[in-house]
Amino acid sequence: MRVVSLVPSLTEAVEVSAPGLLVGVTGWCTHPAHLDAERIGGTKNPDVARVVALAPDLVIANEEENRPEDLAALAAAGLDVLVTEVRTVAGAFTELERVLVAGCGLARPAWLDTAEEVWAGVRPGPERRAVVPIWRKPWMVLGRDTFAGDLLARLGVRNVYAGHTERYPRIAIDELNEAGADLVVLPDEPYRFTPEDGPEAFPALPAALVDGRQLTWYGPSLAEAPAVLGAALGIDV
């Protein structure tokens, strides 16, 4: 089978489960490090003609990461496009099985069972309220109905903006500092927050710098995410 992945998380999931199945991936697909497949552009600007030329049996995509017009163009070219929707940890497990088993025809991988078992055993720590920026210039944060927000909630960290009408609202920095949060969670993707770039904007809040892959990717990293994020957040999971 020949598969093109337009989603870094799903690229890692497929490659770890069945090395060699992928014939095309985006330039943002960085895991696993040894990945050897043709680069077909970005998640938001894939080269549709190049994807079609690869003649894949399946294109895997995501309703949030990929543009509807690109997916429509691929479908119009006669390709089978499987579009995932992941907004919770439980939903990630469901969609991963749909991609790997139903879509790619693979046996359910052991790492997926392990990841589900790990999350089933997670017990949240004392609740803390957090602001979770994902971009600056302008400042954007996690809002309602997001995978990363659900993941943090399972660890005991409640997103202050979980009830916002938008999923990724733009919020002025003054408002973020006055939102009643106990801490600010700063991932290193999509914006690369660092100790020198981010915490200084929140002088009254403790800052937790976290691995963006552990926070936002749904794939093999899910098995280690509770421990890795728990350590960064000071939570014993």
N, CA and C of each residue as an Amber inpcrd file, in Angstrom:
protein
   711
   0.8410000  -1.1960000   0.0000000   0.0000000   0.0000000   0.0000000
   0.8750000   1.2450000   0.0000000   0.4090000   2.3020000  -0.6690000
   1.1260000   3.5710000  -0.7450000   0.2870000   4.6350000  -0.0380000
   0.9030000   5.3200000   0.9210000   0.1820000   6.2930000   1.7440000
   0.9000000   7.6320000   1.7200000   0.1320000   8.6990000   1.5990000
   0.6380000  10.0570000   1.7700000   0.0220000  10.6200000   3.0350000
   0.8420000  11.2030000   3.9070000   0.3440000  11.8140000   5.1360000
   0.5510000  13.3200000   5.0960000  -0.5130000  14.0470000   5.4020000
  -0.4510000  15.5050000   5.4560000  -0.4430000  16.0040000   6.8990000
  -0.2170000  15.0970000   7.8560000  -0.2880000  15.4270000   9.2810000
   0.9210000  14.8300000  10.0070000   1.7730000  15.6560000  10.6060000
   2.9600000  15.1280000  11.2800000   2.6670000  14.0380000  12.3100000
   1.6290000  14.2120000  13.1180000   1.2850000  13.2000000  14.1190000
   0.9890000  11.8620000  13.4590000   0.1980000  11.8970000  12.4010000
  -0.1940000  10.6630000  11.7280000   0.9710000  10.0700000  10.9440000
   1.8490000  10.9190000  10.4490000   3.0550000  10.4220000   9.7900000
   3.8480000   9.5410000  10.7440000   4.0720000  10.0490000  11.9530000
   4.8250000   9.2660000  12.9320000   4.0900000   7.9740000  13.2790000
   2.7760000   8.0570000  13.4490000   1.9960000   6.8730000  13.8120000
   2.1040000   5.7840000  12.7480000   2.0080000   6.1740000  11.4820000
   2.0700000   5.1890000  10.3950000   3.4770000   4.6340000  10.2490000
   4.4840000   5.5000000  10.2720000   5.8560000   5.0470000  10.0460000
   6.3280000   4.1080000  11.1590000   5.9670000   4.4140000  12.3990000
   6.3590000   3.5470000  13.5100000   5.6450000   2.1980000  13.4070000
   4.4080000   2.2170000  12.9260000   3.6120000   0.9900000  12.8530000
   3.9640000   0.1350000  11.6410000   4.3050000   0.7820000  10.5290000
   4.6050000   0.0310000   9.2990000   5.6300000   0.7940000   8.4730000
   6.9120000   0.6800000   8.8250000   7.9590000   1.4050000   8.0960000
   7.9110000   1.1040000   6.5970000   8.0160000   2.1880000   5.8120000
   8.0350000   2.0370000   4.3660000   6.6990000   2.2280000   3.6860000
   5.6350000   2.3290000   4.4660000   4.3050000   2.4860000   3.8730000
   4.1190000   3.8860000   3.2770000   4.7670000   4.8660000   3.8750000
   4.5960000   6.2510000   3.4420000   5.4510000   6.5630000   2.2200000
   4.8170000   7.1540000   1.2000000   5.5560000   7.5750000   0.0120000
   5.6430000   9.0950000  -0.0820000   4.8380000   9.8090000   0.7030000
   4.8630000  11.2650000   0.6920000   4.4550000  11.8250000   2.0330000
   5.1760000  12.8570000   2.4920000   4.8840000  13.4990000   3.7790000
   5.1720000  14.9900000   3.6450000   4.7350000  15.7660000   4.6340000
   4.9580000  17.2030000   4.5880000   6.3520000  17.5610000   5.0960000
   6.7240000  18.7930000   4.8570000   8.0020000  19.2750000   5.3610000
   8.0360000  19.4150000   6.8630000   6.8590000  19.3930000   7.5090000
   6.7760000  19.5010000   8.9620000   6.8180000  18.1420000   9.6390000
   6.8880000  17.0800000   8.8700000   6.9090000  15.7290000   9.4350000
   8.3400000  15.3940000   9.8560000   8.6390000  15.5520000  11.1230000
  10.0000000  15.4420000  11.6330000  10.2720000  14.1490000  12.3960000
   9.2350000  13.3600000  12.6570000   9.4080000  12.1120000  13.4020000
   8.7880000  10.9600000  12.6230000   9.4430000   9.7820000  12.6680000
  10.7620000   9.4890000  13.2320000  11.8780000  10.1900000  12.4440000
  13.0370000  10.2960000  13.0560000  14.1360000  11.0420000  12.4470000
  14.6260000  10.3970000  11.1520000  14.4730000   9.0770000  11.0350000
  15.0010000   8.3710000   9.8600000  14.0150000   8.3530000   8.6900000
  12.9210000   9.0710000   8.8010000  11.8550000   9.0240000   7.8010000
  12.3900000   9.3020000   6.3960000  12.0830000   8.4100000   5.4740000
  12.5450000   8.5390000   4.0900000  11.3330000   8.4740000   3.1660000
  10.7730000   9.6310000   2.8520000   9.6240000   9.7270000   1.9470000
   9.6930000  11.0820000   1.2520000   9.0590000  11.1820000   0.0870000
   9.0990000  12.4370000  -0.6640000   8.3630000  13.5370000   0.0860000
   8.9590000  14.7110000   0.0980000   8.3410000  15.8680000   0.7560000
   7.4360000  16.5690000  -0.2460000   6.1990000  16.7810000   0.1480000
   5.2040000  17.2840000  -0.8020000   4.6440000  18.6630000  -0.3950000
   5.4440000  19.4410000   0.3650000   4.9990000  20.7590000   0.7780000
   4.6130000  20.7860000   2.2410000   3.8440000  21.8080000   2.6220000
   3.4450000  21.9520000   4.0180000   2.0580000  21.4160000   4.2960000
   1.6580000  21.5020000   5.5570000   0.3150000  21.0570000   5.9130000
  -0.7470000  21.9860000   5.3200000  -0.4150000  23.2660000   5.2200000
  -1.3680000  24.2520000   4.7030000  -1.2030000  24.5220000   3.2050000
  -0.1150000  24.0420000   2.6300000   0.1090000  24.2920000   1.1980000
   0.7480000  23.0910000   0.5120000   0.1280000  21.9260000   0.5900000
   0.7060000  20.7680000  -0.0880000   0.6780000  20.9510000  -1.6040000
   1.6400000  20.3460000  -2.2780000   1.6840000  20.3670000  -3.7330000
   0.7340000  19.2740000  -4.2270000  -0.4720000  19.6680000  -4.5520000
  -1.5140000  18.7020000  -4.9260000  -1.0780000  17.8660000  -6.1190000
  -0.4780000  18.5010000  -7.1100000  -0.0490000  17.7700000  -8.3120000
   0.9940000  16.7140000  -7.9640000   1.8970000  17.0520000  -7.0470000
   2.9270000  16.0890000  -6.6570000   2.3130000  14.9140000  -5.9030000
   1.3440000  15.1970000  -5.0510000   0.6610000  14.1190000  -4.3240000
  -0.0390000  13.1870000  -5.3090000  -0.7410000  13.7630000  -6.2570000
  -1.4500000  12.9550000  -7.2570000  -0.4610000  12.0980000  -8.0450000
   0.6950000  12.6800000  -8.3870000   1.6930000  11.9510000  -9.1670000
   2.2640000  10.7530000  -8.4100000   2.2240000  10.7990000  -7.0920000
   2.7170000   9.6760000  -6.2870000   1.7560000   8.4860000  -6.3180000
   0.5550000   8.7090000  -6.8280000  -0.4520000   7.6490000  -6.9580000
  -0.6720000   6.8720000  -5.6590000  -0.9740000   7.5830000  -4.5560000
  -1.1760000   6.8700000  -3.2960000  -2.5220000   6.1410000  -3.2720000
  -2.5620000   5.0680000  -2.5130000  -3.8280000   4.3760000  -2.2790000
  -4.6670000   5.1250000  -1.2510000  -3.9910000   5.9150000  -0.4040000
  -4.6800000   6.6390000   0.6600000  -3.9160000   7.9040000   1.0110000
  -4.6670000   8.9820000   1.2060000  -4.1110000  10.2300000   1.7420000
  -4.7470000  10.4430000   3.1030000  -3.9350000  10.6310000   4.1410000
  -4.4890000  10.8740000   5.4690000  -4.2920000  12.3290000   5.8390000
  -5.3510000  12.9180000   6.3910000  -5.3760000  14.3450000   6.6530000
  -6.1200000  14.6130000   7.9490000  -6.2200000  15.8990000   8.3070000
  -6.9130000  16.3080000   9.5260000  -7.6970000  17.5770000   9.2520000
  -8.9140000  17.6330000   9.7880000  -9.8030000  18.7550000   9.4910000
  -9.2820000  20.0760000  10.0400000  -8.3920000  20.0370000  11.0140000
  -7.8460000  21.2560000  11.5940000  -6.5410000  21.6670000  10.9280000
  -5.6950000  20.7030000  10.6390000  -4.3660000  21.0130000  10.1180000
  -4.3370000  21.2650000   8.6140000  -5.2930000  20.7200000   7.8840000
  -5.2640000  20.8350000   6.4220000  -6.4460000  21.6380000   5.9060000
  -6.2450000  22.3190000   4.7910000  -7.2730000  23.1970000   4.2350000
  -8.3040000  22.3980000   3.4340000  -9.5900000  22.7230000   3.5940000
 -10.6360000  22.0110000   2.8600000 -10.4300000  22.0310000   1.3510000
  -9.9490000  23.1560000   0.8140000  -9.7820000  23.2520000  -0.6340000
  -8.7150000  22.2930000  -1.1600000  -7.6560000  22.0650000  -0.3790000
  -6.6300000  21.1070000  -0.7990000  -7.1700000  19.6840000  -0.7610000
  -7.9050000  19.3700000   0.2910000  -8.4730000  18.0280000   0.4170000
  -9.5100000  17.7770000  -0.6740000 -10.2850000  18.8150000  -1.0050000
 -11.2700000  18.6760000  -2.0720000 -10.5850000  18.4450000  -3.4120000
  -9.4640000  19.1260000  -3.6460000  -8.7330000  18.9540000  -4.9050000
  -8.1650000  17.5420000  -5.0230000  -7.6880000  17.0080000  -3.9210000
  -7.1560000  15.6420000  -3.9330000  -8.2720000  14.6300000  -4.1880000
  -9.4110000  14.8430000  -3.5510000 -10.5520000  13.9430000  -3.7660000
 -11.0480000  14.0430000  -5.2040000 -11.0620000  15.2730000  -5.7420000
 -11.5210000  15.4640000  -7.1160000 -10.5950000  14.7870000  -8.1180000
  -9.3270000  14.5990000  -7.7270000  -8.3660000  13.9160000  -8.5920000
  -8.5090000  12.3990000  -8.5100000  -9.4660000  11.9510000  -7.7090000
  -9.7310000  10.5210000  -7.6170000  -9.0290000   9.8040000  -6.4890000
  -8.3810000  10.5660000  -5.5900000  -7.6670000   9.9370000  -4.4820000
  -8.6030000   9.6810000  -3.3090000  -8.2990000   8.6330000  -2.5670000
  -9.0350000   8.3020000  -1.3500000  -8.4420000   9.1230000  -0.2110000
  -9.2290000  10.0480000   0.3320000  -8.7360000  10.9540000   1.3780000
  -9.4630000  10.6470000   2.6840000  -8.7160000  10.2520000   3.6910000
  -9.2780000   9.9770000   5.0150000  -8.9940000  11.1880000   5.9000000
 -10.0430000  11.8720000   6.3340000  -9.9000000  13.0950000   7.1250000
 -10.2480000  12.8000000   8.5820000  -9.3070000  13.0430000   9.4740000
  -9.5110000  12.7950000  10.8940000  -9.9930000  14.0550000  11.6030000
 -10.6240000  13.8420000  12.7540000 -11.0290000  14.9400000  13.6310000
 -10.6390000  14.5360000  15.0440000  -9.6950000  15.2640000  15.6290000
  -9.1640000  14.9100000  16.9500000  -9.2680000  16.1120000  17.8770000
 -10.1480000  16.0090000  18.8680000 -10.3310000  17.1160000  19.8050000
 -10.2670000  16.6770000  21.2660000 -10.0890000  15.3790000  21.4850000
  -9.9240000  14.8470000  22.8340000  -8.9110000  13.7110000  22.7900000
  -8.4190000  13.3260000  23.9460000  -7.5010000  12.1910000  24.0200000
  -8.2150000  10.9140000  23.5830000  -9.4450000  10.7290000  24.0610000
 -10.2120000   9.5460000  23.6590000 -10.4520000   9.5400000  22.1620000
 -10.7430000  10.7060000  21.6050000 -10.9470000  10.8100000  20.1640000
  -9.6880000  10.4980000  19.3830000  -8.5260000  10.8260000  19.9500000
  -7.2580000  10.5200000  19.2850000  -7.0840000   9.0170000  19.1420000
  -7.4000000   8.2690000  20.1950000  -7.2680000   6.8160000  20.1160000
  -8.2170000   6.2230000  19.0770000  -9.4310000   6.7490000  19.0310000
 -10.4050000   6.2730000  18.0520000  -9.9320000   6.5390000  16.6280000
  -9.4420000   7.7410000  16.3890000  -9.0200000   8.1130000  15.0500000
  -7.7210000   7.4080000  14.6390000  -6.8390000   7.1870000  15.5810000
  -5.6120000   6.4550000  15.2570000  -5.9370000   5.0300000  14.8150000
  -6.8750000   4.3940000  15.4840000  -7.2620000   3.0520000  15.0610000
  -7.9240000   3.1010000  13.6850000  -8.7230000   4.1230000  13.4360000
  -9.3790000   4.2450000  12.1270000  -8.3380000   4.4100000  11.0170000
  -7.3190000   5.2230000  11.2620000  -6.2770000   5.4380000  10.2610000
  -5.4520000   4.1770000  10.0330000  -4.9850000   3.5930000  11.1200000
  -4.0320000   2.4890000  11.0070000  -4.6800000   1.1760000  10.6110000
  -5.8210000   0.8670000  11.2190000  -6.4620000  -0.4250000  10.9800000
  -7.4140000  -0.3580000   9.7910000  -8.4180000   0.5230000   9.8750000
  -9.3880000   0.6110000   8.7840000  -8.7850000   1.2350000   7.5280000
  -7.9790000   2.2970000   7.7090000  -7.4330000   2.9960000   6.5550000
  -6.2580000   2.2990000   5.9010000  -5.2640000   1.9460000   6.7210000
  -4.0250000   1.3650000   6.1770000  -4.0260000  -0.1550000   6.1660000
  -5.0380000  -0.7670000   6.7570000  -5.1230000  -2.2260000   6.7390000
  -4.1160000  -2.9140000   7.6340000  -3.6520000  -2.2450000   8.6870000
  -2.6540000  -2.8150000   9.5830000  -3.3200000  -3.4890000  10.7750000
  -2.5840000  -4.3620000  11.4200000  -3.0140000  -4.8660000  12.7180000
  -2.8600000  -3.7360000  13.7290000  -3.7200000  -3.7140000  14.7230000
  -3.6250000  -2.6680000  15.7440000  -2.2580000  -2.7640000  16.4190000
  -1.4700000  -1.6640000  16.3860000  -0.1050000  -1.7220000  16.9170000
  -0.0790000  -1.7800000  18.4410000   0.9580000  -2.4140000  18.9690000
   1.0810000  -2.5620000  20.4240000   1.2410000  -1.2130000  21.1080000
   1.9160000  -0.2510000  20.4490000   2.1240000   1.0400000  21.0980000
   0.8020000   1.7650000  21.3540000  -0.2070000   1.5090000  20.5290000
  -1.5020000   2.1480000  20.7310000  -2.1860000   1.5770000  21.9720000
  -2.0790000   0.2660000  22.1610000  -2.6100000  -0.3500000  23.3840000
  -1.8940000   0.2030000  24.6100000  -0.5780000   0.3260000  24.5140000
   0.1990000   0.8430000  25.6370000  -0.2160000   2.2680000  25.9870000
  -0.3750000   3.1090000  24.9660000  -0.7530000   4.5010000  25.2000000
  -2.1190000   4.5940000  25.8720000  -3.0720000   3.7910000  25.4220000
  -4.4010000   3.8040000  26.0520000  -4.3230000   3.3620000  27.5090000
  -3.5270000   2.3530000  27.7760000  -3.3770000   1.8720000  29.1510000
  -2.7430000   2.9400000  30.0360000  -1.7520000   3.6300000  29.4970000
  -1.0870000   4.6870000  30.2670000  -2.0840000   5.7770000  30.6430000
  -2.8680000   6.2280000  29.6700000  -3.8130000   7.3090000  29.9560000
  -4.9590000   6.8510000  30.8500000  -5.3320000   5.5860000  30.7600000
  -6.3820000   5.0730000  31.6460000  -5.9380000   5.1150000  33.0960000
  -4.6310000   5.0650000  33.3300000  -4.1170000   5.0800000  34.6890000
  -3.7640000   6.4550000  35.2120000  -3.9240000   7.4980000  34.4040000
  -3.5740000   8.8540000  34.8350000  -4.6010000   9.3690000  35.8460000
  -4.1080000   9.8910000  36.9430000  -4.9660000  10.5130000  37.9430000
  -4.5430000  11.9730000  38.0760000  -5.4420000  12.9040000  37.8000000
  -5.0550000  14.3200000  37.8030000  -4.6220000  14.8000000  39.1790000
  -3.6750000  15.7190000  39.1820000  -3.2480000  16.3360000  40.4250000
  -4.2260000  17.4230000  40.8320000  -3.9170000  18.1680000  41.8870000
  -4.7760000  19.2880000  42.2950000  -4.9670000  20.2520000  41.1360000
  -6.2040000  20.6950000  40.9440000  -6.4890000  21.5260000  39.7680000
  -5.7540000  22.8540000  39.8230000  -5.1830000  23.1950000  38.6730000
  -4.5890000  24.5170000  38.4760000  -5.1590000  25.1170000  37.2040000
  -5.2880000  26.4290000  37.2000000  -5.8350000  27.1460000  36.0530000
  -4.6780000  27.7110000  35.2450000  -4.7250000  27.4860000  33.9300000
  -3.5950000  27.8920000  33.0940000  -4.0320000  28.6730000  31.8660000
  -3.1760000  29.5840000  31.4660000  -3.2270000  30.2050000  30.1500000
  -2.2380000  29.4310000  29.2870000  -2.6660000  29.0540000  28.0560000
  -1.8110000  28.2230000  27.2020000  -1.6250000  28.9070000  25.8440000
  -0.6400000  29.7930000  25.7250000  -0.3820000  30.4370000  24.4320000
   0.1770000  29.4390000  23.4220000  -0.2040000  29.6310000  22.1690000
   0.3690000  28.8320000  21.0840000   1.0550000  29.7250000  20.0540000
   0.9190000  31.0480000  20.2200000   1.5410000  31.9990000  19.2740000
   1.6680000  33.3440000  19.9520000   2.5910000  34.1430000  19.4490000
   2.6640000  35.5410000  19.8840000   2.8840000  36.4090000  18.6470000
   2.5170000  37.6630000  18.7460000   2.5620000  38.5880000  17.5920000
   1.6390000  38.1180000  16.4820000   0.3390000  37.9820000  16.6990000
  -0.3930000  38.3120000  17.9290000  -0.4370000  37.1310000  18.8920000
  -0.7790000  37.4180000  20.1260000  -0.9380000  36.3620000  21.1050000
  -2.1860000  35.5500000  20.7780000  -2.0200000  34.2450000  20.7050000
  -3.1280000  33.3170000  20.5050000  -2.9990000  32.2170000  21.5480000
  -4.1430000  31.7460000  22.0450000  -4.1330000  30.7390000  23.1050000
  -5.0820000  29.6010000  22.7750000  -4.9540000  28.5080000  23.5170000
  -5.9430000  27.4410000  23.4120000  -7.2800000  27.9580000  23.9050000
  -8.3300000  27.6760000  23.1150000  -9.6860000  28.0290000  23.5170000
 -10.4970000  26.7740000  23.7690000 -11.6840000  26.7400000  23.2290000
 -12.5830000  25.6130000  23.4770000 -12.2240000  24.4120000  22.6080000
 -12.5970000  23.2400000  23.0890000 -12.6910000  22.0550000  22.2390000
 -11.3930000  21.7150000  21.5140000 -10.2820000  21.6280000  22.2600000
  -9.0020000  21.2900000  21.6390000  -8.4180000  20.0280000  22.2760000
  -7.6810000  19.2850000  21.4820000  -6.9980000  18.0910000  21.9580000
  -6.0420000  18.4300000  23.1010000  -5.2170000  19.4650000  22.9130000
  -4.2470000  19.8330000  23.9380000  -4.9330000  20.2640000  25.2260000
  -6.0530000  20.9650000  25.1040000  -6.7910000  21.3800000  26.2920000
  -7.3300000  20.1870000  27.0630000  -7.8580000  19.1970000  26.3410000
  -8.3720000  17.9910000  26.9950000  -7.2420000  17.2160000  27.6480000
  -6.1100000  17.1390000  26.9700000  -4.9630000  16.4350000  27.5230000
  -4.5220000  17.0770000  28.8370000  -4.4060000  18.4010000  28.8580000
  -4.0060000  19.0950000  30.0820000  -5.0280000  18.8920000  31.1950000
  -6.3140000  18.9160000  30.8430000  -7.3600000  18.7340000  31.8520000
  -7.2350000  17.3740000  32.5200000  -6.8380000  16.3690000  31.7630000
  -6.6690000  15.0310000  32.3340000  -5.5050000  14.9710000  33.3090000
  -4.6050000  15.9370000  33.2150000  -3.4760000  16.0250000  34.1460000
  -3.7840000  16.9530000  35.3160000  -4.9540000  17.5900000  35.2910000
  -5.3350000  18.4860000  36.3690000  -5.0750000  19.9500000  36.0840000
  -4.7590000  20.2890000  34.8260000  -4.5000000  21.6770000  34.4460000
  -5.6540000  22.1600000  33.5740000  -6.4630000  23.0770000  34.1090000
  -7.6520000  23.5300000  33.3930000  -7.3470000  24.8000000  32.6180000
  -7.6600000  24.7790000  31.3410000  -7.4520000  25.9230000  30.4690000
  -8.4390000  27.0330000  30.8220000  -7.9280000  28.2020000  31.1540000
  -8.7740000  29.3430000  31.5150000  -9.7460000  29.6950000  30.3990000
  -9.3300000  29.4960000  29.1560000 -10.1590000  29.8840000  28.0160000
 -10.8950000  28.7060000  27.3810000 -11.0770000  27.6390000  28.1270000
 -11.7770000  26.4600000  27.5920000 -13.2170000  26.7580000  27.2110000
 -13.8040000  27.7780000  27.7920000 -15.1810000  28.1390000  27.4700000
 -15.3150000  29.2370000  26.4340000 -14.2150000  29.6340000  25.8290000
 -14.2530000  30.6990000  24.8220000 -15.0150000  30.2230000  23.5820000
 -15.6160000  31.1500000  22.8730000 -16.3820000  30.7790000  21.6740000
 -15.4860000  30.3030000  20.5400000 -14.2120000  30.6980000  20.5530000
 -13.2780000  30.2990000  19.5030000 -12.3300000  29.2240000  20.0170000
 -11.8080000  28.4220000  19.1020000 -10.8900000  27.3570000  19.4880000
  -9.4770000  27.8920000  19.7260000  -9.0860000  28.9150000  18.9810000
  -7.7560000  29.4980000  19.1510000  -7.8860000  31.0230000  19.1190000
  -8.4280000  31.5960000  20.1690000  -8.6900000  33.0370000  20.1550000
  -7.4250000  33.8800000  20.2730000  -7.5150000  35.0730000  19.7050000
  -6.4770000  36.0760000  19.8960000  -6.8580000  36.9020000  21.1120000
  -5.9590000  36.9500000  22.0870000  -6.2340000  37.6440000  23.3360000
  -5.0740000  38.5900000  23.6320000  -5.3790000  39.8310000  23.9910000
  -4.3380000  40.8030000  24.3170000  -3.5650000  40.3390000  25.5400000
  -2.2770000  40.6450000  25.5710000  -1.4190000  40.1630000  26.6480000
  -1.8840000  40.6650000  28.0150000  -2.3940000  41.8860000  28.0900000
  -2.8850000  42.3950000  29.3720000  -4.0360000  41.5430000  29.8900000
  -4.9230000  41.1600000  28.9930000  -6.0480000  40.3160000  29.3950000
  -5.5620000  38.9370000  29.8290000  -4.5840000  38.3870000  29.1410000
  -4.0480000  37.0810000  29.5280000  -3.4810000  37.1200000  30.9390000
  -2.8160000  38.2190000  31.2680000  -2.2260000  38.3470000  32.5980000
  -3.2710000  38.5840000  33.6890000  -4.4640000  38.9630000  33.2900000
  -5.5250000  39.2420000  34.2690000  -6.6350000  38.1920000  34.2310000
  -6.3540000  37.0350000  33.6220000  -7.3800000  36.0150000  33.4250000
  -7.6020000  35.1130000  34.6330000  -6.8330000  35.3060000  35.6970000
  -7.0070000  34.4930000  36.8870000  -6.3120000  33.1500000  36.8320000
  -5.2560000  33.0490000  36.0350000  -4.5270000  31.7880000  35.9050000
  -3.5410000  31.6060000  37.0510000  -3.2070000  30.3470000  37.3080000
  -2.1890000  30.0080000  38.3080000  -0.8220000  29.8350000  37.6750000
  -0.8060000  29.5810000  36.3740000   0.4540000  29.4140000  35.6570000
   0.2240000  29.6330000  34.1710000   1.3270000  29.7850000  33.4410000
   1.2680000  29.8650000  31.9830000   2.0340000  28.6670000  31.4330000
   1.4060000  27.9390000  30.5020000   2.0210000  26.7800000  29.8650000
   2.4950000  27.2020000  28.4810000   3.8010000  27.0510000  28.2280000
   4.3990000  27.5330000  26.9870000   5.0350000  26.3730000  26.2260000
   4.3840000  25.8870000  25.1720000   4.9650000  24.8050000  24.3620000
   5.9940000  25.3550000  23.3800000   6.8090000  24.4510000  22.8260000
   7.8150000  24.8960000  21.8500000   7.3510000  24.7310000  20.4070000
   6.0520000  24.4560000  20.2130000   5.4420000  24.5080000  18.8860000
   3.9350000  24.6830000  19.0510000   3.2570000  25.3070000  18.1100000
   3.7690000  25.7980000  16.8220000   4.7070000  27.0070000  16.9430000
   4.4850000  27.8620000  17.9670000   5.4690000  28.9190000  18.2220000
   6.5230000  28.3480000  19.1580000   7.7670000  28.6400000  18.9100000
   8.8400000  28.0870000  19.7300000   9.1210000  28.9960000  20.9300000
   8.3350000  28.8090000  22.0000000   8.6180000  29.5380000  23.2320000
   9.8680000  28.9500000  23.8780000  10.6770000  29.8110000  24.4830000
  11.9220000  29.4040000  25.1360000  12.0150000  30.1260000  26.4810000
  12.9870000  29.7840000  27.3140000  13.1360000  30.5080000  28.5820000
  13.3420000  32.0080000  28.3900000  13.8800000  32.3940000  27.2350000
  14.1340000  33.8170000  26.9640000  13.0240000  34.4710000  26.1520000
  12.0870000  33.6970000  25.6630000  11.0480000  34.2190000  24.7740000
   9.6910000  33.6540000  25.1950000   8.9930000  34.3810000  26.0500000
   7.6740000  33.9600000  26.5080000   7.4080000  34.2270000  27.9760000
   8.2220000  33.6400000  28.8760000   7.9470000  33.8400000  30.3080000
   7.9720000  35.2880000  30.7510000   8.8080000  36.0960000  30.1010000
   8.9190000  37.5010000  30.5170000   7.6230000  38.2780000  30.3060000
   6.7520000  37.7850000  29.4470000   5.4750000  38.4540000  29.1920000
   4.4570000  38.1900000  30.2950000   4.7780000  37.2510000  31.1910000
   3.8710000  36.8890000  32.2840000   4.6270000  36.9950000  33.6090000
   4.9800000  38.2120000  34.0150000   5.8730000  38.3980000  35.1740000
   5.3060000  37.8860000  36.4940000   3.9930000  37.7880000  36.6180000
   3.4000000  37.3610000  37.8850000   3.0490000  35.8770000  37.9220000
   3.2930000  35.1630000  36.8260000   2.8930000  33.7630000  36.7500000
   4.1010000  32.8400000  36.6130000   4.0950000  31.7050000  37.3090000
   5.1140000  30.7010000  37.0300000   4.9050000  30.1550000  35.6280000
   5.9800000  29.8950000  34.9330000   5.8970000  29.4090000  33.5520000
   6.3770000  27.9670000  33.4730000   5.6060000  27.1400000  32.7690000
   5.9960000  25.7620000  32.5030000   6.2850000  25.6390000  31.0170000
   7.5450000  25.4450000  30.6580000   7.9370000  25.2570000  29.2630000
   7.8290000  23.7740000  28.9530000   7.0000000  23.4370000  27.9590000
   6.7180000  22.0250000  27.6860000   7.0400000  21.6660000  26.2400000
   7.2370000  20.3800000  26.0260000   7.4920000  19.8310000  24.6970000
   6.1970000  19.8710000  23.8910000   6.1950000  20.6330000  22.8040000
   4.9830000  20.7800000  22.0120000   4.5180000  19.4770000  21.3940000
   5.4510000  18.6050000  21.0490000   5.0680000  17.3050000  20.4910000
   4.2940000  16.4950000  21.5280000   4.7230000  16.5240000  22.7600000
   4.0200000  15.7860000  23.8090000   2.6360000  16.3730000  24.0820000
   2.4820000  17.6710000  23.8650000   1.2180000  18.3390000  24.1660000
   0.2190000  18.2730000  23.0190000   0.6910000  18.3220000  21.7740000
  -0.2390000  18.4910000  20.6520000  -0.2560000  17.3500000  19.6490000
   0.7330000  16.4410000  19.6990000   0.7590000  15.3380000  18.7340000
  -0.0240000  14.1550000  19.2750000  -0.7160000  13.4670000  18.3770000
  -1.4230000  12.2450000  18.7490000  -0.8260000  11.1080000  17.9290000
  -0.0420000  10.2970000  18.6170000   0.6650000   9.1900000  17.9860000
   1.4440000   8.4580000  19.0590000   2.5770000   7.8550000  18.7160000
   3.3620000   7.1100000  19.7000000   3.7610000   7.9250000  20.9240000
   3.8960000   9.2480000  20.7710000   4.2710000  10.0820000  21.9180000
   3.2230000  10.0630000  23.0190000   2.0030000   9.6450000  22.7120000
   0.9580000   9.6010000  23.7320000   1.3240000   8.6760000  24.8900000
   2.1340000   7.6670000  24.6190000   2.4920000   6.7220000  25.6760000
   3.3910000   7.3570000  26.7330000   4.1840000   8.3390000  26.3440000
   5.1020000   8.9740000  27.2810000   4.6580000  10.3690000  27.7030000
   3.6330000  10.9040000  27.0550000   3.2100000  12.2760000  27.3170000
   2.8570000  12.5460000  28.7750000   2.1130000  11.6730000  29.4600000
   1.7760000  11.9870000  30.8600000   3.0140000  12.1820000  31.7340000
   3.9950000  11.3020000  31.5950000   5.2010000  11.4080000  32.4150000
   6.0240000  12.6340000  32.0400000   6.2070000  12.8630000  30.7370000
   7.0310000  13.9900000  30.2830000   6.3830000  15.3190000  30.6550000
   5.0970000  15.4580000  30.3580000   4.4070000  16.7020000  30.6780000
   4.2400000  16.8720000  32.1810000   3.9800000  15.7620000  32.8720000
   3.8540000  15.8410000  34.3240000   5.1050000  16.3890000  34.9660000
   6.2710000  15.9540000  34.4930000   7.5380000  16.4470000  35.0290000
   7.7000000  17.9340000  34.7620000   7.3270000  18.3740000  33.5580000
   7.4620000  19.7970000  33.2130000   6.4880000  20.6600000  33.9970000
   5.3340000  20.0930000  34.3280000   4.3020000  20.8450000  35.0440000
   4.3820000  20.6880000  36.5560000   5.2830000  19.8230000  37.0160000
   5.3990000  19.5870000  38.4410000   4.2610000  18.7550000  38.9910000
   3.7840000  17.8040000  38.1840000   2.6620000  16.9540000  38.5750000
   3.1430000  15.5090000  38.6660000   2.7890000  14.8400000  39.7260000
   3.1370000  13.4320000  39.8850000   1.9930000  12.6030000  39.3120000
   2.1930000  12.0320000  38.1040000   1.1400000  11.2360000  37.4760000
   1.4710000   9.7550000  37.5490000
